[in-house]
């Protein structure tokens, strides 16, 4: 088969479409013939040499894919050769085939294009596990999403809207904010021109955000704590704004607030299996019913993954960028 390899870390040109050995499904795994994968910022870090795959994972980038089951490993039940699936991966999505633990498989929702299904697993599992399983967003509460036009952001808006929450988003252009509004965002904040603390407080009569989904990390830490409501929950899922920040413990105590920080890729298999099962139960009916849709900016041939990485680095996209196997 062919896969995107990284002979030496570097820029987008470091991604090489090369012939590699076929993977074999192990105990509890299936082999998926890949139709499409999606680009995530973790892939950019891996390409640069800053984010190695977990032990035992595929060395190729790609944290999600869609495709058809080509082979069933021992100990797997409930799936058949030919089933159309999408999958949460620890790596290996940028390839023509990938071995996947059966617990990380999801059926392609009814009526959804197979390629577009590749835009779902990573973002849905990230949003559901952080916003709902950890931060417990409830109907009527306010969710603040940083990077509302990203793949994570566009999914968070839709899922929060589906449960009856109020959604505030930050984005860097009026066009991106317009797209967020179309998906259901209520409070639109251009972070280049507005202070999100001031805008969220104003829109919530001074209460603040009950839950914050943050991809920035250190740069926003102090302001995130300031804009949290009493009993608020801050979920940190990224470090685009740095890794070291100063935390005012007194402000956190005064608000009886909580901070969680998670990554999905390195979680144990049993945790990923539980998240995928929850997503299938709670989110898949929303996707099948058309209430939640994957937002795809463009599809690019997988052998040209370098172009897809440049698109992500330029940050002009809305939603997900897919890599499609020709």
Short mmCIF file of C-alpha atoms in Angstrom, two decimals:
data_model
loop_
_atom_site.label_atom_id
_atom_site.label_comp_id
_atom_site.label_asym_id
_atom_site.label_seq_id
_atom_site.Cartn_x
_atom_site.Cartn_y
_atom_site.Cartn_z
CA UNK A 1 0.00 0.00 0.00
CA UNK A 2 0.93 3.68 -0.03
CA UNK A 3 1.07 6.02 2.97
CA UNK A 4 2.30 9.48 3.85
CA UNK A 5 5.65 9.05 5.57
CA UNK A 6 7.87 11.57 7.36
CA UNK A 7 11.51 10.60 6.64
CA UNK A 8 12.72 13.76 8.40
CA UNK A 9 10.69 16.28 10.43
CA UNK A 10 10.14 19.65 8.79
CA UNK A 11 7.72 21.74 6.78
CA UNK A 12 4.89 20.44 4.60
CA UNK A 13 7.43 19.23 2.05
CA UNK A 14 8.57 16.63 4.63
CA UNK A 15 5.41 14.60 3.85
CA UNK A 16 6.26 11.85 1.36
CA UNK A 17 3.74 9.53 -0.37
CA UNK A 18 5.62 6.24 -0.36
CA UNK A 19 5.09 2.49 -0.68
CA UNK A 20 5.03 0.77 2.71
CA UNK A 21 4.06 -2.69 4.06
CA UNK A 22 0.37 -3.42 4.53
CA UNK A 23 -0.76 -3.43 8.18
CA UNK A 24 -2.28 -6.59 9.61
CA UNK A 25 -5.19 -6.57 12.06
CA UNK A 26 -4.29 -7.93 15.46
CA UNK A 27 -6.48 -9.37 18.18
CA UNK A 28 -9.60 -7.24 18.49
CA UNK A 29 -8.83 -5.19 15.38
CA UNK A 30 -10.16 -4.79 11.86
CA UNK A 31 -8.37 -3.69 8.69
CA UNK A 32 -9.98 -0.69 7.03
CA UNK A 33 -9.46 0.20 3.39
CA UNK A 34 -9.27 3.98 3.69
CA UNK A 35 -11.47 6.26 1.59
CA UNK A 36 -10.52 9.51 3.32
CA UNK A 37 -8.75 10.94 6.34
CA UNK A 38 -8.84 14.43 7.85
CA UNK A 39 -6.11 16.86 8.81
CA UNK A 40 -5.77 17.86 12.46
CA UNK A 41 -3.31 20.23 14.10
CA UNK A 42 -1.77 17.26 15.89
CA UNK A 43 -0.68 16.03 12.45
CA UNK A 44 1.19 19.29 11.88
CA UNK A 45 3.01 18.84 15.19
CA UNK A 46 3.91 15.25 14.30
CA UNK A 47 5.28 16.40 10.94
CA UNK A 48 7.44 18.96 12.74
CA UNK A 49 8.82 16.32 15.12
CA UNK A 50 6.98 17.56 18.23
CA UNK A 51 4.27 14.92 18.69
CA UNK A 52 5.33 11.30 18.37
CA UNK A 53 2.67 8.58 18.07
CA UNK A 54 1.92 6.59 21.25
CA UNK A 55 3.86 3.32 21.66
CA UNK A 56 2.56 0.65 19.30
CA UNK A 57 0.63 3.09 17.09
CA UNK A 58 1.17 3.49 13.36
CA UNK A 59 4.10 5.82 12.56
CA UNK A 60 2.07 7.58 9.85
CA UNK A 61 0.00 10.68 10.66
CA UNK A 62 -3.79 10.72 10.64
CA UNK A 63 -6.07 10.54 13.69
CA UNK A 64 -9.31 9.62 11.92
CA UNK A 65 -10.51 8.02 8.71
CA UNK A 66 -13.46 6.63 6.82
CA UNK A 67 -13.55 3.57 4.58
CA UNK A 68 -14.68 -0.03 4.27
CA UNK A 69 -13.72 -3.03 6.38
CA UNK A 70 -11.38 -5.26 4.36
CA UNK A 71 -10.49 -7.87 6.99
CA UNK A 72 -11.68 -8.91 10.46
CA UNK A 73 -9.15 -9.84 13.13
CA UNK A 74 -9.67 -12.53 15.74
CA UNK A 75 -11.98 -11.77 18.63
CA UNK A 76 -14.05 -9.19 16.73
CA UNK A 77 -17.82 -9.47 16.48
CA UNK A 78 -20.56 -7.16 15.26
CA UNK A 79 -18.73 -6.07 12.11
CA UNK A 80 -18.47 -7.57 8.62
CA UNK A 81 -16.18 -7.24 5.62
CA UNK A 82 -17.56 -4.47 3.41
CA UNK A 83 -19.14 -2.43 6.21
CA UNK A 84 -18.76 1.32 5.69
CA UNK A 85 -17.17 2.81 8.80
CA UNK A 86 -15.32 5.75 10.21
CA UNK A 87 -12.77 5.42 12.97
CA UNK A 88 -10.88 7.21 15.71
CA UNK A 89 -7.17 6.44 15.33
CA UNK A 90 -3.92 6.83 17.25
CA UNK A 91 -2.20 7.25 13.88
CA UNK A 92 -2.10 5.80 10.39
CA UNK A 93 -5.01 7.60 8.73
CA UNK A 94 -2.84 9.04 5.95
CA UNK A 95 -2.65 5.67 4.23
CA UNK A 96 -4.55 3.34 1.93
CA UNK A 97 -5.14 0.86 4.79
CA UNK A 98 -5.10 1.05 8.57
CA UNK A 99 -5.63 -1.43 11.41
CA UNK A 100 -8.19 -0.17 13.93
CA UNK A 101 -9.31 -1.49 17.35
CA UNK A 102 -12.93 -2.53 16.93
CA UNK A 103 -13.96 -0.35 19.87
CA UNK A 104 -12.89 2.75 17.94
CA UNK A 105 -15.11 2.04 14.92
CA UNK A 106 -18.36 3.81 14.13
CA UNK A 107 -20.80 3.02 11.34
CA UNK A 108 -21.13 5.71 8.69
CA UNK A 109 -24.36 7.53 9.61
CA UNK A 110 -27.30 6.91 7.30
CA UNK A 111 -27.33 9.27 4.33
CA UNK A 112 -23.82 10.63 4.88
CA UNK A 113 -21.22 10.53 2.10
CA UNK A 114 -18.40 8.09 2.92
CA UNK A 115 -15.62 10.64 2.40
CA UNK A 116 -17.30 13.27 4.57
CA UNK A 117 -17.64 10.76 7.41
CA UNK A 118 -13.86 11.08 7.85
CA UNK A 119 -14.49 14.58 9.24
CA UNK A 120 -16.39 13.24 12.25
CA UNK A 121 -14.50 10.90 14.63
CA UNK A 122 -11.78 13.13 16.08
CA UNK A 123 -13.86 16.28 16.48
CA UNK A 124 -16.99 14.55 17.76
CA UNK A 125 -15.06 12.46 20.29
CA UNK A 126 -13.07 15.51 21.43
CA UNK A 127 -16.12 17.72 21.86
CA UNK A 128 -18.36 15.11 23.44
CA UNK A 129 -15.73 13.90 25.91
CA UNK A 130 -14.68 17.39 27.02
CA UNK A 131 -17.84 19.49 26.83
CA UNK A 132 -20.35 16.86 27.92
CA UNK A 133 -18.62 13.96 29.68
CA UNK A 134 -16.17 16.12 31.69
CA UNK A 135 -17.61 19.68 31.77
CA UNK A 136 -21.26 18.51 31.79
CA UNK A 137 -22.72 21.33 29.71
CA UNK A 138 -26.43 21.60 30.44
CA UNK A 139 -29.42 23.14 28.64
CA UNK A 140 -29.62 26.90 29.21
CA UNK A 141 -25.93 27.26 30.07
CA UNK A 142 -23.47 29.35 28.05
CA UNK A 143 -20.59 27.68 26.19
CA UNK A 144 -17.64 29.77 24.97
CA UNK A 145 -15.76 28.16 22.09
CA UNK A 146 -12.41 29.58 21.06
CA UNK A 147 -11.75 29.04 17.35
CA UNK A 148 -15.42 28.65 16.50
CA UNK A 149 -14.78 28.16 12.78
CA UNK A 150 -12.34 25.25 13.25
CA UNK A 151 -13.31 21.62 12.89
CA UNK A 152 -13.66 21.36 16.67
CA UNK A 153 -15.49 24.67 16.87
CA UNK A 154 -18.04 23.95 14.16
CA UNK A 155 -18.91 20.66 15.85
CA UNK A 156 -19.06 22.19 19.34
CA UNK A 157 -21.52 24.85 18.14
CA UNK A 158 -23.87 22.25 16.68
CA UNK A 159 -23.79 19.85 19.62
CA UNK A 160 -24.27 22.64 22.16
CA UNK A 161 -27.19 24.00 20.15
CA UNK A 162 -28.73 20.53 20.00
CA UNK A 163 -28.84 20.34 23.82
CA UNK A 164 -30.26 23.83 24.22
CA UNK A 165 -27.18 25.78 25.31
CA UNK A 166 -26.26 29.36 24.41
CA UNK A 167 -23.05 29.57 22.36
CA UNK A 168 -20.39 32.27 22.24
CA UNK A 169 -17.53 31.94 19.76
CA UNK A 170 -14.29 33.71 18.95
CA UNK A 171 -12.92 33.85 15.40
CA UNK A 172 -10.56 36.07 13.43
CA UNK A 173 -12.78 37.40 10.63
CA UNK A 174 -16.32 38.51 9.99
CA UNK A 175 -16.74 35.78 7.37
CA UNK A 176 -15.77 33.09 9.88
CA UNK A 177 -18.16 34.55 12.42
CA UNK A 178 -20.92 34.56 9.81
CA UNK A 179 -20.37 30.85 9.23
CA UNK A 180 -20.48 30.23 12.99
CA UNK A 181 -23.80 32.11 13.18
CA UNK A 182 -25.22 29.92 10.42
CA UNK A 183 -24.41 26.86 12.56
CA UNK A 184 -26.16 28.31 15.59
CA UNK A 185 -23.69 30.53 17.46
CA UNK A 186 -25.42 33.31 19.43
CA UNK A 187 -22.56 35.57 20.55
CA UNK A 188 -20.00 36.43 17.85
CA UNK A 189 -16.62 37.84 18.91
CA UNK A 190 -13.84 38.94 16.57
CA UNK A 191 -10.80 38.31 18.75
CA UNK A 192 -8.70 40.70 16.63
CA UNK A 193 -10.97 43.62 17.48
CA UNK A 194 -12.91 42.72 20.63
CA UNK A 195 -12.20 41.55 24.19
CA UNK A 196 -13.98 38.24 24.66
CA UNK A 197 -14.20 38.74 28.44
CA UNK A 198 -16.10 42.00 27.99
CA UNK A 199 -18.31 40.69 25.19
CA UNK A 200 -19.34 37.48 26.96
CA UNK A 201 -20.08 39.29 30.22
CA UNK A 202 -22.15 41.88 28.36
CA UNK A 203 -24.15 39.20 26.54
CA UNK A 204 -24.81 37.21 29.74
CA UNK A 205 -25.74 40.12 32.03
CA UNK A 206 -22.42 39.81 33.81
CA UNK A 207 -22.68 36.09 34.57
CA UNK A 208 -19.98 34.82 32.20
CA UNK A 209 -19.49 31.45 30.51
CA UNK A 210 -20.48 28.25 32.27
CA UNK A 211 -18.18 26.13 30.08
CA UNK A 212 -15.19 27.17 27.96
CA UNK A 213 -13.64 24.96 25.28
CA UNK A 214 -10.14 26.34 24.81
CA UNK A 215 -7.55 25.49 22.16
CA UNK A 216 -5.14 28.30 23.09
CA UNK A 217 -3.74 27.32 26.47
CA UNK A 218 -1.40 29.76 28.21
CA UNK A 219 -2.25 32.91 26.23
CA UNK A 220 -5.91 32.81 27.27
CA UNK A 221 -5.60 31.27 30.73
CA UNK A 222 -6.04 34.43 32.82
CA UNK A 223 -8.86 35.83 30.68
CA UNK A 224 -10.60 32.45 30.60
CA UNK A 225 -10.68 32.34 34.39
CA UNK A 226 -11.95 35.93 34.50
CA UNK A 227 -14.83 35.21 32.11
CA UNK A 228 -15.89 31.97 33.82
CA UNK A 229 -19.21 32.02 35.63
CA UNK A 230 -19.52 30.85 39.23
CA UNK A 231 -19.20 27.04 39.15
CA UNK A 232 -17.76 27.38 35.63
CA UNK A 233 -15.68 24.71 33.91
CA UNK A 234 -12.68 25.41 31.66
CA UNK A 235 -11.71 22.55 29.31
CA UNK A 236 -8.27 23.02 27.75
CA UNK A 237 -7.62 20.92 24.64
CA UNK A 238 -4.77 22.78 22.90
CA UNK A 239 -1.63 24.85 23.32
CA UNK A 240 -1.69 27.12 20.27
CA UNK A 241 -1.09 30.08 22.60
CA UNK A 242 1.76 28.55 24.58
CA UNK A 243 2.28 26.07 27.40
CA UNK A 244 3.13 28.19 30.46
CA UNK A 245 0.72 30.66 32.01
CA UNK A 246 0.07 32.25 35.39
CA UNK A 247 -3.04 31.05 37.22
CA UNK A 248 -4.81 33.19 39.82
CA UNK A 249 -5.86 30.52 42.29
CA UNK A 250 -7.82 33.06 44.30
CA UNK A 251 -10.01 33.91 41.31
CA UNK A 252 -10.58 30.22 40.66
CA UNK A 253 -11.53 29.58 44.29
CA UNK A 254 -13.85 32.57 44.39
CA UNK A 255 -15.79 31.16 41.46
CA UNK A 256 -15.68 27.56 42.70
CA UNK A 257 -14.51 26.79 39.17
CA UNK A 258 -12.73 23.79 37.66
CA UNK A 259 -10.06 23.37 34.99
CA UNK A 260 -9.54 20.17 33.02
CA UNK A 261 -6.92 19.46 30.38
CA UNK A 262 -7.08 16.45 28.09
CA UNK A 263 -5.64 14.95 24.94
CA UNK A 264 -7.42 12.18 23.08
CA UNK A 265 -4.64 10.42 21.19
CA UNK A 266 -2.74 8.98 24.15
CA UNK A 267 -5.77 7.82 26.15
CA UNK A 268 -5.93 4.10 26.94
CA UNK A 269 -7.96 1.88 24.62
CA UNK A 270 -10.72 1.36 27.18
CA UNK A 271 -11.23 5.13 27.57
CA UNK A 272 -11.41 5.66 23.82
CA UNK A 273 -13.84 2.77 23.53
CA UNK A 274 -16.09 4.35 26.17
CA UNK A 275 -16.00 7.74 24.41
CA UNK A 276 -16.79 6.18 21.02
CA UNK A 277 -19.69 4.24 22.55
CA UNK A 278 -21.08 7.44 24.08
CA UNK A 279 -20.75 9.25 20.77
CA UNK A 280 -22.59 6.47 18.96
CA UNK A 281 -25.40 6.60 21.51
CA UNK A 282 -25.82 10.36 21.84
CA UNK A 283 -24.43 12.01 18.70
CA UNK A 284 -24.98 9.54 15.86
CA UNK A 285 -28.79 9.94 15.95
CA UNK A 286 -28.29 13.71 15.57
CA UNK A 287 -26.04 13.19 12.54
CA UNK A 288 -28.40 10.64 10.97
CA UNK A 289 -31.28 13.07 11.49
CA UNK A 290 -29.41 15.95 9.85
CA UNK A 291 -29.29 18.10 13.01
CA UNK A 292 -25.50 17.83 13.17
CA UNK A 293 -23.38 17.82 9.99
CA UNK A 294 -19.66 17.60 9.31
CA UNK A 295 -18.38 20.93 8.01
CA UNK A 296 -15.85 20.27 5.24
CA UNK A 297 -13.84 23.10 3.70
CA UNK A 298 -12.21 21.10 0.91
CA UNK A 299 -11.07 17.67 -0.22
CA UNK A 300 -7.46 17.19 -1.36
CA UNK A 301 -5.85 14.03 -2.81
CA UNK A 302 -3.99 12.20 -0.05
CA UNK A 303 -0.72 12.09 -1.99
CA UNK A 304 -0.78 15.92 -1.86
CA UNK A 305 -0.98 16.07 1.94
CA UNK A 306 1.57 18.90 1.90
CA UNK A 307 -1.02 21.20 0.32
CA UNK A 308 -3.57 20.25 2.98
CA UNK A 309 -1.08 21.07 5.73
CA UNK A 310 -0.43 24.47 4.18
CA UNK A 311 -4.17 25.15 4.12
CA UNK A 312 -4.40 24.40 7.84
CA UNK A 313 -1.35 26.50 8.65
CA UNK A 314 -2.77 29.47 6.72
CA UNK A 315 -5.92 29.25 8.90
CA UNK A 316 -8.23 30.49 6.18
CA UNK A 317 -10.41 27.39 6.22
CA UNK A 318 -13.72 26.74 7.98
CA UNK A 319 -14.33 23.26 9.37
CA UNK A 320 -12.28 20.29 8.24
CA UNK A 321 -9.83 19.64 5.41
CA UNK A 322 -10.04 16.09 4.06
CA UNK A 323 -7.43 13.89 2.39
CA UNK A 324 -9.06 11.59 -0.14
CA UNK A 325 -7.55 8.37 -1.47
CA UNK A 326 -7.75 8.50 -5.30
#
